[in-house]
Short mmCIF file of C-alpha atoms in Angstrom, two decimals:
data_model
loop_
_atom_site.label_atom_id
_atom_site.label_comp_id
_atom_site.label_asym_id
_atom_site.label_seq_id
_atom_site.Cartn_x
_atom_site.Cartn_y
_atom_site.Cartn_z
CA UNK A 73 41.00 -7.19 -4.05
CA UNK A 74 38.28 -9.38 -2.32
CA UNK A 75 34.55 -10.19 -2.57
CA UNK A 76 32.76 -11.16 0.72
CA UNK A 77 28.83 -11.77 0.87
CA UNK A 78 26.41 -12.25 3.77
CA UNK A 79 22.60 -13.00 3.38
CA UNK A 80 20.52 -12.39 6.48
CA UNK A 81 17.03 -12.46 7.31
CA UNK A 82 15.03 -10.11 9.03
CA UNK A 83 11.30 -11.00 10.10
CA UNK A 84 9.04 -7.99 10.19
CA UNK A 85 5.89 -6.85 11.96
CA UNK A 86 3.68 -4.65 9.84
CA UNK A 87 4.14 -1.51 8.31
CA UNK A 88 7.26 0.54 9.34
CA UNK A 89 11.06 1.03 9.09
CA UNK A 90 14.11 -1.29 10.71
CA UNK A 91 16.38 -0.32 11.20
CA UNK A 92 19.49 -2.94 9.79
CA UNK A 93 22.96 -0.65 10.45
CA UNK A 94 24.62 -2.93 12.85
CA UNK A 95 24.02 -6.15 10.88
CA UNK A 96 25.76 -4.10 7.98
CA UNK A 97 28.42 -3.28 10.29
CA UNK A 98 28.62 -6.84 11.47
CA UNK A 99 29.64 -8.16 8.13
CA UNK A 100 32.12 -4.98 6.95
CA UNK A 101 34.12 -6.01 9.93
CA UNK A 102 33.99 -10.09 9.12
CA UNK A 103 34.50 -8.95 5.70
CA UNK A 104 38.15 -7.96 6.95
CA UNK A 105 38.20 -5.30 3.95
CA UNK A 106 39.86 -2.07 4.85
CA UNK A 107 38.94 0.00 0.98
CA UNK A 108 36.45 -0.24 -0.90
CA UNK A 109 32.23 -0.40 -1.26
CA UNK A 110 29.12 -2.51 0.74
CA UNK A 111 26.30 -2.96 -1.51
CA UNK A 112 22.80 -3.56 0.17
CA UNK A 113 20.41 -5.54 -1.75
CA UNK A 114 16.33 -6.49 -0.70
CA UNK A 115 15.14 -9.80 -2.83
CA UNK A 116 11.74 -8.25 -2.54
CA UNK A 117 9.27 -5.88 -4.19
CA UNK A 118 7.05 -5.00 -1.48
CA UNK A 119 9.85 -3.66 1.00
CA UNK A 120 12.76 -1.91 0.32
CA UNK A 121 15.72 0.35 1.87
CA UNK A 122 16.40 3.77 3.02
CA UNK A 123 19.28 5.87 4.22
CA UNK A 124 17.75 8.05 6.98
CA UNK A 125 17.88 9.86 9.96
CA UNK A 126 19.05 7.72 13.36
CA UNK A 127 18.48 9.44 15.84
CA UNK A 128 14.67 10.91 16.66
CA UNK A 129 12.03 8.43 16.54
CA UNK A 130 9.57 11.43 14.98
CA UNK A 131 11.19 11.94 11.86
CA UNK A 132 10.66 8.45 10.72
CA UNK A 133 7.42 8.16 11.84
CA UNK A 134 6.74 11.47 9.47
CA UNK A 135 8.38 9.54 6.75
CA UNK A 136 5.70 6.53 7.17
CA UNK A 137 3.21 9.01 7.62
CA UNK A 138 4.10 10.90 4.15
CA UNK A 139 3.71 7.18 2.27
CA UNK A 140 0.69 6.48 3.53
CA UNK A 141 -0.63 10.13 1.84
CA UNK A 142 1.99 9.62 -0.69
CA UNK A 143 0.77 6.50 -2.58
CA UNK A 144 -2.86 5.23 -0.41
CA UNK A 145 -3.71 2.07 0.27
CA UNK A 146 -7.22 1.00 -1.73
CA UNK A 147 -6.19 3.58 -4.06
CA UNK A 148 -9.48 3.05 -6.16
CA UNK A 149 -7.81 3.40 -9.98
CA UNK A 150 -5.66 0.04 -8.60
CA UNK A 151 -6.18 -3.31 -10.15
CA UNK A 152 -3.35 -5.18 -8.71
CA UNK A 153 -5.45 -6.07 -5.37
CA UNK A 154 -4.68 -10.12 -5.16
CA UNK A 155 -3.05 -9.68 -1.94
CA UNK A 156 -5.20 -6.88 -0.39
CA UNK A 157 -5.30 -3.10 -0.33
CA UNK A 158 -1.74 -2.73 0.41
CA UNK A 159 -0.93 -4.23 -2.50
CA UNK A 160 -0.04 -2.47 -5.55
CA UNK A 161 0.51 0.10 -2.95
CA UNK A 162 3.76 -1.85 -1.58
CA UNK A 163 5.09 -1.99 -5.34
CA UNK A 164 4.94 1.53 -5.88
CA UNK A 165 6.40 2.85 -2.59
CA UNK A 166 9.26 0.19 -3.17
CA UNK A 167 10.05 1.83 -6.46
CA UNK A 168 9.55 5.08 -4.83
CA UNK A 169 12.60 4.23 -2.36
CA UNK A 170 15.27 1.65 -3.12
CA UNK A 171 16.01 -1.94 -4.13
CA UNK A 172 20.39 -1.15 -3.39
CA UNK A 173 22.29 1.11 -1.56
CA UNK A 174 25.94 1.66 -1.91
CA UNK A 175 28.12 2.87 0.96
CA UNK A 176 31.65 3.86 1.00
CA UNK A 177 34.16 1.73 3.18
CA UNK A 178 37.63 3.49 4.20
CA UNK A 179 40.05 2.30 7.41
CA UNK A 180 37.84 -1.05 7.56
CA UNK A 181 34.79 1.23 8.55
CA UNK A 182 31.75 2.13 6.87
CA UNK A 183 31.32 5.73 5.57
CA UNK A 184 27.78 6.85 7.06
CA UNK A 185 27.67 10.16 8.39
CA UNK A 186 26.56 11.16 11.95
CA UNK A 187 23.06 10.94 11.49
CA UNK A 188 22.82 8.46 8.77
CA UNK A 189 21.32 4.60 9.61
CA UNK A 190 20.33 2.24 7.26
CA UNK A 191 16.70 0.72 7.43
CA UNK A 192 14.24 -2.11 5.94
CA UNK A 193 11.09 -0.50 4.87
CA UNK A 194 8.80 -2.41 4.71
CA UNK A 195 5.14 -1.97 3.02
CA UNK A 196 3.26 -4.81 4.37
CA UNK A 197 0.62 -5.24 6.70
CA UNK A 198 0.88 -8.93 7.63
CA UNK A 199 4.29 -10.27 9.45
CA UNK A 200 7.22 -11.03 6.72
CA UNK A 201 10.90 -12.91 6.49
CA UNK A 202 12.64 -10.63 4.27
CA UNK A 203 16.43 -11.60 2.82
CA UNK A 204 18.43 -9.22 2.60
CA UNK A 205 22.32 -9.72 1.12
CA UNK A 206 25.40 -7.60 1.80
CA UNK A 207 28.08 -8.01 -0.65
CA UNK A 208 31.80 -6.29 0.19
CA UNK A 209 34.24 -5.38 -2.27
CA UNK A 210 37.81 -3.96 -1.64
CA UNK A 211 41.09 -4.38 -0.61
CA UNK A 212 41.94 -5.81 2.80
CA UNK B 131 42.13 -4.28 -9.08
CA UNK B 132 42.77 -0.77 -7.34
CA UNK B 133 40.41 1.09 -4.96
CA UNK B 134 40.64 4.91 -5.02
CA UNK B 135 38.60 6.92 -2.36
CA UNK B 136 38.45 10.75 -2.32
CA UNK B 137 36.57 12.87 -0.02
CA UNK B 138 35.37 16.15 -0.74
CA UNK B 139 33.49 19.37 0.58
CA UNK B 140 30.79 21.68 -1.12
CA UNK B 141 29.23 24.75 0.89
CA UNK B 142 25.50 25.27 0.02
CA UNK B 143 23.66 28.78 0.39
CA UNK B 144 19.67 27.44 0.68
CA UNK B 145 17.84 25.03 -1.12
CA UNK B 146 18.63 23.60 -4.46
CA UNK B 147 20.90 22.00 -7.57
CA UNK B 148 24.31 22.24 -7.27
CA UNK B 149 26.30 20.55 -9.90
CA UNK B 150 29.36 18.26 -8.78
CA UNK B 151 29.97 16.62 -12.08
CA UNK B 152 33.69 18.27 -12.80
CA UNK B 153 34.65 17.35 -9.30
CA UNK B 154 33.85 13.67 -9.52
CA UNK B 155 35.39 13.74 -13.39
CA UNK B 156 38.41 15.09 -11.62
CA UNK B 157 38.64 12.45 -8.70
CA UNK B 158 37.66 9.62 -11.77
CA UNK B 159 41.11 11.09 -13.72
CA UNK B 160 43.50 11.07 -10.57
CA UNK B 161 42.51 7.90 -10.04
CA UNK B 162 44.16 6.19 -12.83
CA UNK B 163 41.40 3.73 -13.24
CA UNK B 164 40.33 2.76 -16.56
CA UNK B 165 37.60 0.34 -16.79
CA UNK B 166 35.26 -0.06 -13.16
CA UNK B 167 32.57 2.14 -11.28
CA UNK B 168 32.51 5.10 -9.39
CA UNK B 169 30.27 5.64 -6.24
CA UNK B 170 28.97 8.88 -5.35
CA UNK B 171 27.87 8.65 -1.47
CA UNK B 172 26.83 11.61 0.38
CA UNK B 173 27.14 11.91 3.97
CA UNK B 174 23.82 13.98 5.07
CA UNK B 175 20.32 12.86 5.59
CA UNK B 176 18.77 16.44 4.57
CA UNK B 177 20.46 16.66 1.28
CA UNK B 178 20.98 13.86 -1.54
CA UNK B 179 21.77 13.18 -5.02
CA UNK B 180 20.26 13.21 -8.30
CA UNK B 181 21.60 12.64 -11.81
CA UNK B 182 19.80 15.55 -13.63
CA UNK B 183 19.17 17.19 -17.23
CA UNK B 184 22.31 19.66 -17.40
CA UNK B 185 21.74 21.91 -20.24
CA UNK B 186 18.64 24.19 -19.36
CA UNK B 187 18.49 25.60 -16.22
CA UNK B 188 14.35 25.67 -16.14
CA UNK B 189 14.56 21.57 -16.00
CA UNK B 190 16.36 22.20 -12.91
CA UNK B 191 13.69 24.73 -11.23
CA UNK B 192 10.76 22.69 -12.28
CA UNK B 193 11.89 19.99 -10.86
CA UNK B 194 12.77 21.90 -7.44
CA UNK B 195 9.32 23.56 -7.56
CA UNK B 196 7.90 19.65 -8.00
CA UNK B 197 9.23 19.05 -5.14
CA UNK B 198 8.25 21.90 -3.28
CA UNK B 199 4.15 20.97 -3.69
CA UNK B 200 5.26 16.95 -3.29
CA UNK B 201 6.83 17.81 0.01
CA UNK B 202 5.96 21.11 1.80
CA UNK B 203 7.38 22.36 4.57
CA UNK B 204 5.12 23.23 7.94
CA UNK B 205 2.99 19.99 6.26
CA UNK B 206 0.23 20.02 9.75
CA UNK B 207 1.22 16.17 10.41
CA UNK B 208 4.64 16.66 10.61
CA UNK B 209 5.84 16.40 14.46
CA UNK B 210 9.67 16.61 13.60
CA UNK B 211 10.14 19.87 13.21
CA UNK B 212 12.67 20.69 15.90
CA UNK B 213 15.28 22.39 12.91
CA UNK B 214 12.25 24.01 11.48
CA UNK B 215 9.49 23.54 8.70
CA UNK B 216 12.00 21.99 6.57
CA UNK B 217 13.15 19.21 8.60
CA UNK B 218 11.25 16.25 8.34
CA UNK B 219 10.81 18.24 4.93
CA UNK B 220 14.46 17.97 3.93
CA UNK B 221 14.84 13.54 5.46
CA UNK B 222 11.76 12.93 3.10
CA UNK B 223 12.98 14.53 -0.08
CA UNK B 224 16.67 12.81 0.41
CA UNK B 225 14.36 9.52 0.82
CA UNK B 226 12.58 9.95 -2.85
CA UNK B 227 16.23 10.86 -4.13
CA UNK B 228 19.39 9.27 -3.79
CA UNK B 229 22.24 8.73 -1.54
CA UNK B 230 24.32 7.18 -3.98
CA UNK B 231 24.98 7.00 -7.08
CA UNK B 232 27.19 4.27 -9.45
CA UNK B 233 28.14 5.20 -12.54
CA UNK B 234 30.44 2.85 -14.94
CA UNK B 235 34.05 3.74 -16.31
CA UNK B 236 35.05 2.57 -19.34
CA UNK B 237 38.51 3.71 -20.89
CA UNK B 238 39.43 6.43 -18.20
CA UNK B 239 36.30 8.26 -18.38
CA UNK B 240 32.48 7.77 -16.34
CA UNK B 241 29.82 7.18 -18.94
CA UNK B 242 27.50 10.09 -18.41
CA UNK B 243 24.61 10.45 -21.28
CA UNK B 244 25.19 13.58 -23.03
CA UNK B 245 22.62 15.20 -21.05
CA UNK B 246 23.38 13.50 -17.85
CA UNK B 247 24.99 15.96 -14.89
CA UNK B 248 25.05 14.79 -11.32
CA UNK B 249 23.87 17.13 -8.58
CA UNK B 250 23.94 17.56 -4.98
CA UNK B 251 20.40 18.45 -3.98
CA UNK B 252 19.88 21.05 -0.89
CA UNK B 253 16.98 20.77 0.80
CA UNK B 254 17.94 22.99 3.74
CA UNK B 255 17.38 26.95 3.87
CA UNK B 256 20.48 27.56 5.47
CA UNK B 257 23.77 27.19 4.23
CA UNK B 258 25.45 23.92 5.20
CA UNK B 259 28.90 22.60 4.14
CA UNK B 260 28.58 18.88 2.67
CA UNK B 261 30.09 15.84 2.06
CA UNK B 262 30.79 13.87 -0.89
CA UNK B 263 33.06 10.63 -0.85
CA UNK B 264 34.04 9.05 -4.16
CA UNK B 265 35.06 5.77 -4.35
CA UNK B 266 36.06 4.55 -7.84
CA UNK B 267 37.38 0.68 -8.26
CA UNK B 268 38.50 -1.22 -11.44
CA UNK B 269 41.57 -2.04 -13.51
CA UNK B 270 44.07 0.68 -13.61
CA UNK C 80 39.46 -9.65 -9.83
CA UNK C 81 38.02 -8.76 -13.08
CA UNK C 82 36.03 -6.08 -14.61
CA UNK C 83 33.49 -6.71 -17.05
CA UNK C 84 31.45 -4.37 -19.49
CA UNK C 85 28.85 -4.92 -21.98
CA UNK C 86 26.89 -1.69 -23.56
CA UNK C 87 23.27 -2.77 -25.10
CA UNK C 88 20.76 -0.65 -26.56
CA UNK C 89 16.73 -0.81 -26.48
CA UNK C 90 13.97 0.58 -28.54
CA UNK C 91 11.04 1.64 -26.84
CA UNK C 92 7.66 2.93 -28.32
CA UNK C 93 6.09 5.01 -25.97
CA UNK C 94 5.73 5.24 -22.01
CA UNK C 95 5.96 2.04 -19.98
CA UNK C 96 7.96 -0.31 -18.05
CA UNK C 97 10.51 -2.83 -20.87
CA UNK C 98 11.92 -5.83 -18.89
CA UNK C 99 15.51 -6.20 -19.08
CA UNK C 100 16.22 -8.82 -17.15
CA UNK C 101 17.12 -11.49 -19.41
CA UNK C 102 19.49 -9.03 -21.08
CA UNK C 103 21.46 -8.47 -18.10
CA UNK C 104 21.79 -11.95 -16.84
CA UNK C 105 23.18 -12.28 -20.49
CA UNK C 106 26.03 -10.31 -19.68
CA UNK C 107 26.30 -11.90 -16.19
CA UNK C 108 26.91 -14.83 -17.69
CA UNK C 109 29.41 -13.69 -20.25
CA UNK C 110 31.50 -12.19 -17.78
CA UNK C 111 32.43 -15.60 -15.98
CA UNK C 112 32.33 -13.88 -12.57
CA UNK C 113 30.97 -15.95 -10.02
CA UNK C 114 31.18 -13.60 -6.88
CA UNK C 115 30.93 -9.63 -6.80
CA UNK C 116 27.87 -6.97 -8.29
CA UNK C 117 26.29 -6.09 -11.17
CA UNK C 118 25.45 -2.28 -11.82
CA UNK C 119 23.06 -1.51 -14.65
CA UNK C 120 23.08 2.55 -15.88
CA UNK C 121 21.02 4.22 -17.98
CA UNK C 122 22.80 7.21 -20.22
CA UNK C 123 19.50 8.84 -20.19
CA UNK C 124 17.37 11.96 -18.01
CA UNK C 125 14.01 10.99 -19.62
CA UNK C 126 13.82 7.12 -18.62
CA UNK C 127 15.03 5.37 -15.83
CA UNK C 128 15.54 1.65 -14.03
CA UNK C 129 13.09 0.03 -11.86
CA UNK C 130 13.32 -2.86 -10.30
CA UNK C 131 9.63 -4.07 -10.06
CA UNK C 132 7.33 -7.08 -9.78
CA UNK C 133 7.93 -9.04 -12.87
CA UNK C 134 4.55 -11.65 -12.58
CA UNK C 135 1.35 -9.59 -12.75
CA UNK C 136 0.97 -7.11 -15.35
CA UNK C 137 -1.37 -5.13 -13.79
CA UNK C 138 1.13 -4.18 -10.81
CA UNK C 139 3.26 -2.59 -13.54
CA UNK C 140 -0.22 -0.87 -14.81
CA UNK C 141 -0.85 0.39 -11.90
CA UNK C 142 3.22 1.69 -11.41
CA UNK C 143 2.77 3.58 -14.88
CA UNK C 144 -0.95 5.01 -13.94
CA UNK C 145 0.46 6.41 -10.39
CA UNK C 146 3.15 7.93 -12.22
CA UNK C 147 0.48 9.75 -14.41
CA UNK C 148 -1.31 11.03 -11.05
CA UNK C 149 1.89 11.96 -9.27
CA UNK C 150 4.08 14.05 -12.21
CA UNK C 151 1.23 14.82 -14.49
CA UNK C 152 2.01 16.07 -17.82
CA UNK C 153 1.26 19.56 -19.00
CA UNK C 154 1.41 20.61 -15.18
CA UNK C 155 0.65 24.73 -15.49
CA UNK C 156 4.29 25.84 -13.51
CA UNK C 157 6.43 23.65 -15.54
CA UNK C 158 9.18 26.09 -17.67
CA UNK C 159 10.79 23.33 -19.31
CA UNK C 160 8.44 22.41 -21.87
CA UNK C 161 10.55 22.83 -25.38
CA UNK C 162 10.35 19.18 -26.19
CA UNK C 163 6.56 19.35 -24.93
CA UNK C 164 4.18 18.30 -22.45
CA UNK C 165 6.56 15.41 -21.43
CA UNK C 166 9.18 17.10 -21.23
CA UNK C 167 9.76 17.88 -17.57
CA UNK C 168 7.61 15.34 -16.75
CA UNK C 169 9.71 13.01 -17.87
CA UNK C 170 13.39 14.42 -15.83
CA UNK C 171 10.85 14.15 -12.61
CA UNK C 172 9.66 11.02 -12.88
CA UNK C 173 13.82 9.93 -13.93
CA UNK C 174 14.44 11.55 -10.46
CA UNK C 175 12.14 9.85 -8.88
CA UNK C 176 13.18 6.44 -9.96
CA UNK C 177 16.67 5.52 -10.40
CA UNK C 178 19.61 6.08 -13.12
CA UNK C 179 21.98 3.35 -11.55
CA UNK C 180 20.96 0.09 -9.90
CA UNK C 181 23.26 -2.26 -8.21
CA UNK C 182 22.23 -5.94 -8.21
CA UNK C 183 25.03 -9.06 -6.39
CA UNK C 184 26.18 -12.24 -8.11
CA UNK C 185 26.81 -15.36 -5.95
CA UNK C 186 27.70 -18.54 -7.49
CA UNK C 187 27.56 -17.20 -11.05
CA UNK C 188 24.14 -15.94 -10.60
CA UNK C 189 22.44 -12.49 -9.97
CA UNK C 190 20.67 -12.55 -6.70
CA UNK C 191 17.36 -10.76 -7.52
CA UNK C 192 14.08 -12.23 -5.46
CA UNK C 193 11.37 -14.54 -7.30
CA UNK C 194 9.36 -11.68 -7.87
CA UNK C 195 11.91 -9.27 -9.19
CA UNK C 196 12.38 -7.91 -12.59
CA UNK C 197 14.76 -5.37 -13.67
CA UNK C 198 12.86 -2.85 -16.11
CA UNK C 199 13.90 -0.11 -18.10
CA UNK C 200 11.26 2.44 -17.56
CA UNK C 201 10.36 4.97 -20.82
CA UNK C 202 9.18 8.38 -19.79
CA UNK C 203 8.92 9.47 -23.49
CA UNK C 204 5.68 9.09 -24.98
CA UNK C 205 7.77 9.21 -28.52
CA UNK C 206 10.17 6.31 -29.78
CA UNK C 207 13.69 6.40 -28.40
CA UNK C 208 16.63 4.25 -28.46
CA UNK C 209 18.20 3.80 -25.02
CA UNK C 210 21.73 3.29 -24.00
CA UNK C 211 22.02 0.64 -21.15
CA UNK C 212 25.47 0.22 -19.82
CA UNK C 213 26.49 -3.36 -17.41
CA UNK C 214 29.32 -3.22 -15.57
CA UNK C 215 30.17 -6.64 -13.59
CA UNK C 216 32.67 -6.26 -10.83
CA UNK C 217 34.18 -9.60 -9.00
CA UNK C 218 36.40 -12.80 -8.56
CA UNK C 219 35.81 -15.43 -11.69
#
């Protein structure tokens, strides 16, 4: 049994999901672990992660579409507005979503279906560095 | 340290709760593993997983209904709707759920609540056959 | 490899978000693993984890208020309502949140962001005691 972790950075543009599969991928195989779990983990509050589908551009854009009429920016019962409208709003859809996401790892290969990538979403409007840290746990 | 991984299939007939709880019990007890975690992954982007009241089947429909308002199909904006009214439908509800699950292990058995049951969640109208891979690691 | 579990419990008085953090890094640091993952579980379909800005109180305020907007209590089609107008209200909003969150440790330390808190968060608007369960995983 072995432990590997990677941190990376990703620097975002706005509003929107990215999609972060390969980097995952990138560290099961330097990982060299053949059985076991990845964990994902965002060290942020205001973006956050989502399994989802790969493939057609439209059904994420529906996704961003549903947050925005999900949970509005300048909701008007919101106090936490330091940092702008998309504030408090950033918070909630980050709790909404997730902060980890565990994935199955069997023959040295991550377990995500056909359709399945994994993305950064993130909630804010202005540009952001967000870390995000992969840790690998199994048998090589 | 010992990694166990077990993969297994459930057929759903339309949209809603379908209880996997003995099945991942079962894969927890072949596994030999006494103290660790278990992951529950699924493989799908239009179904997910919840951890769910067990005991009264109306918790179960009211929270289905819930999500039938929070999430309508035909919703106007929607443009990916190539499967059908519940397509971008079905990717948004697995987003607000889960795609896995980790649950501890202590002395041979997962540490469900009393009232704790975990549940594959359909959100497709037709039936589909899905995929659930367990992975359970600890100290044997 | 080692495997390390610590069971704690928490009283809460009513609905809101109880910060946990300080517990957990407890048994982080009792474990004396310096490299692997952390997964916190709550035995319990009525409250849930968050992990959630941990600085400004009114971000949490405003968490707890949109939860009051989006799963409202007493809503009219709700069936499951023996334990009162809570009572499905409460199994929704566990849904919508998470039972199981999955944190890693580098260096003898968990890895959560500046801003992030762990927080158990109490659907209930009655006293409970809650059953948290932390199960380190990793290399000492």
């Amino acid at each position: 049994m072995r432990v590997h972790s990677t941190t990376f950075a990703i620097s975002t543009h706005g509003k929107g999901t990215y999609e972060i599969t390969d980097r995952i991928a990138t560290a099961v195989a330097e990982s060299s672990i053949k059985s076991g779990t990845l964990t994902v983990f965002v060290r942020h509050t205001s973006c956050s992660l989502t399994i989802m589908e790969n493939a057609d551009p439209t059904a994420r854009r529906d996704l961003e579409q549903f947050f925005e009429h999900l949970v509005p920016e300048d909701t008007p019962y919101f106090e936490h507005t330091l940092e702008g409208g998309d504030d408090s709003t950033s918070h909630i859809r980050s709790v909404l979503t997730r902060s980890s996401e565990v994935i199955p790892i069997v023959q040295g290969r991550m377990q995500l279906g056909t359709w399945q990538g994994i993305f950064l979403f993130e909630h804010r409007r202005a540009p952001h560095r967000r870390e995000v840290i992969v840790t690998v746990i199994g048998e090589p």
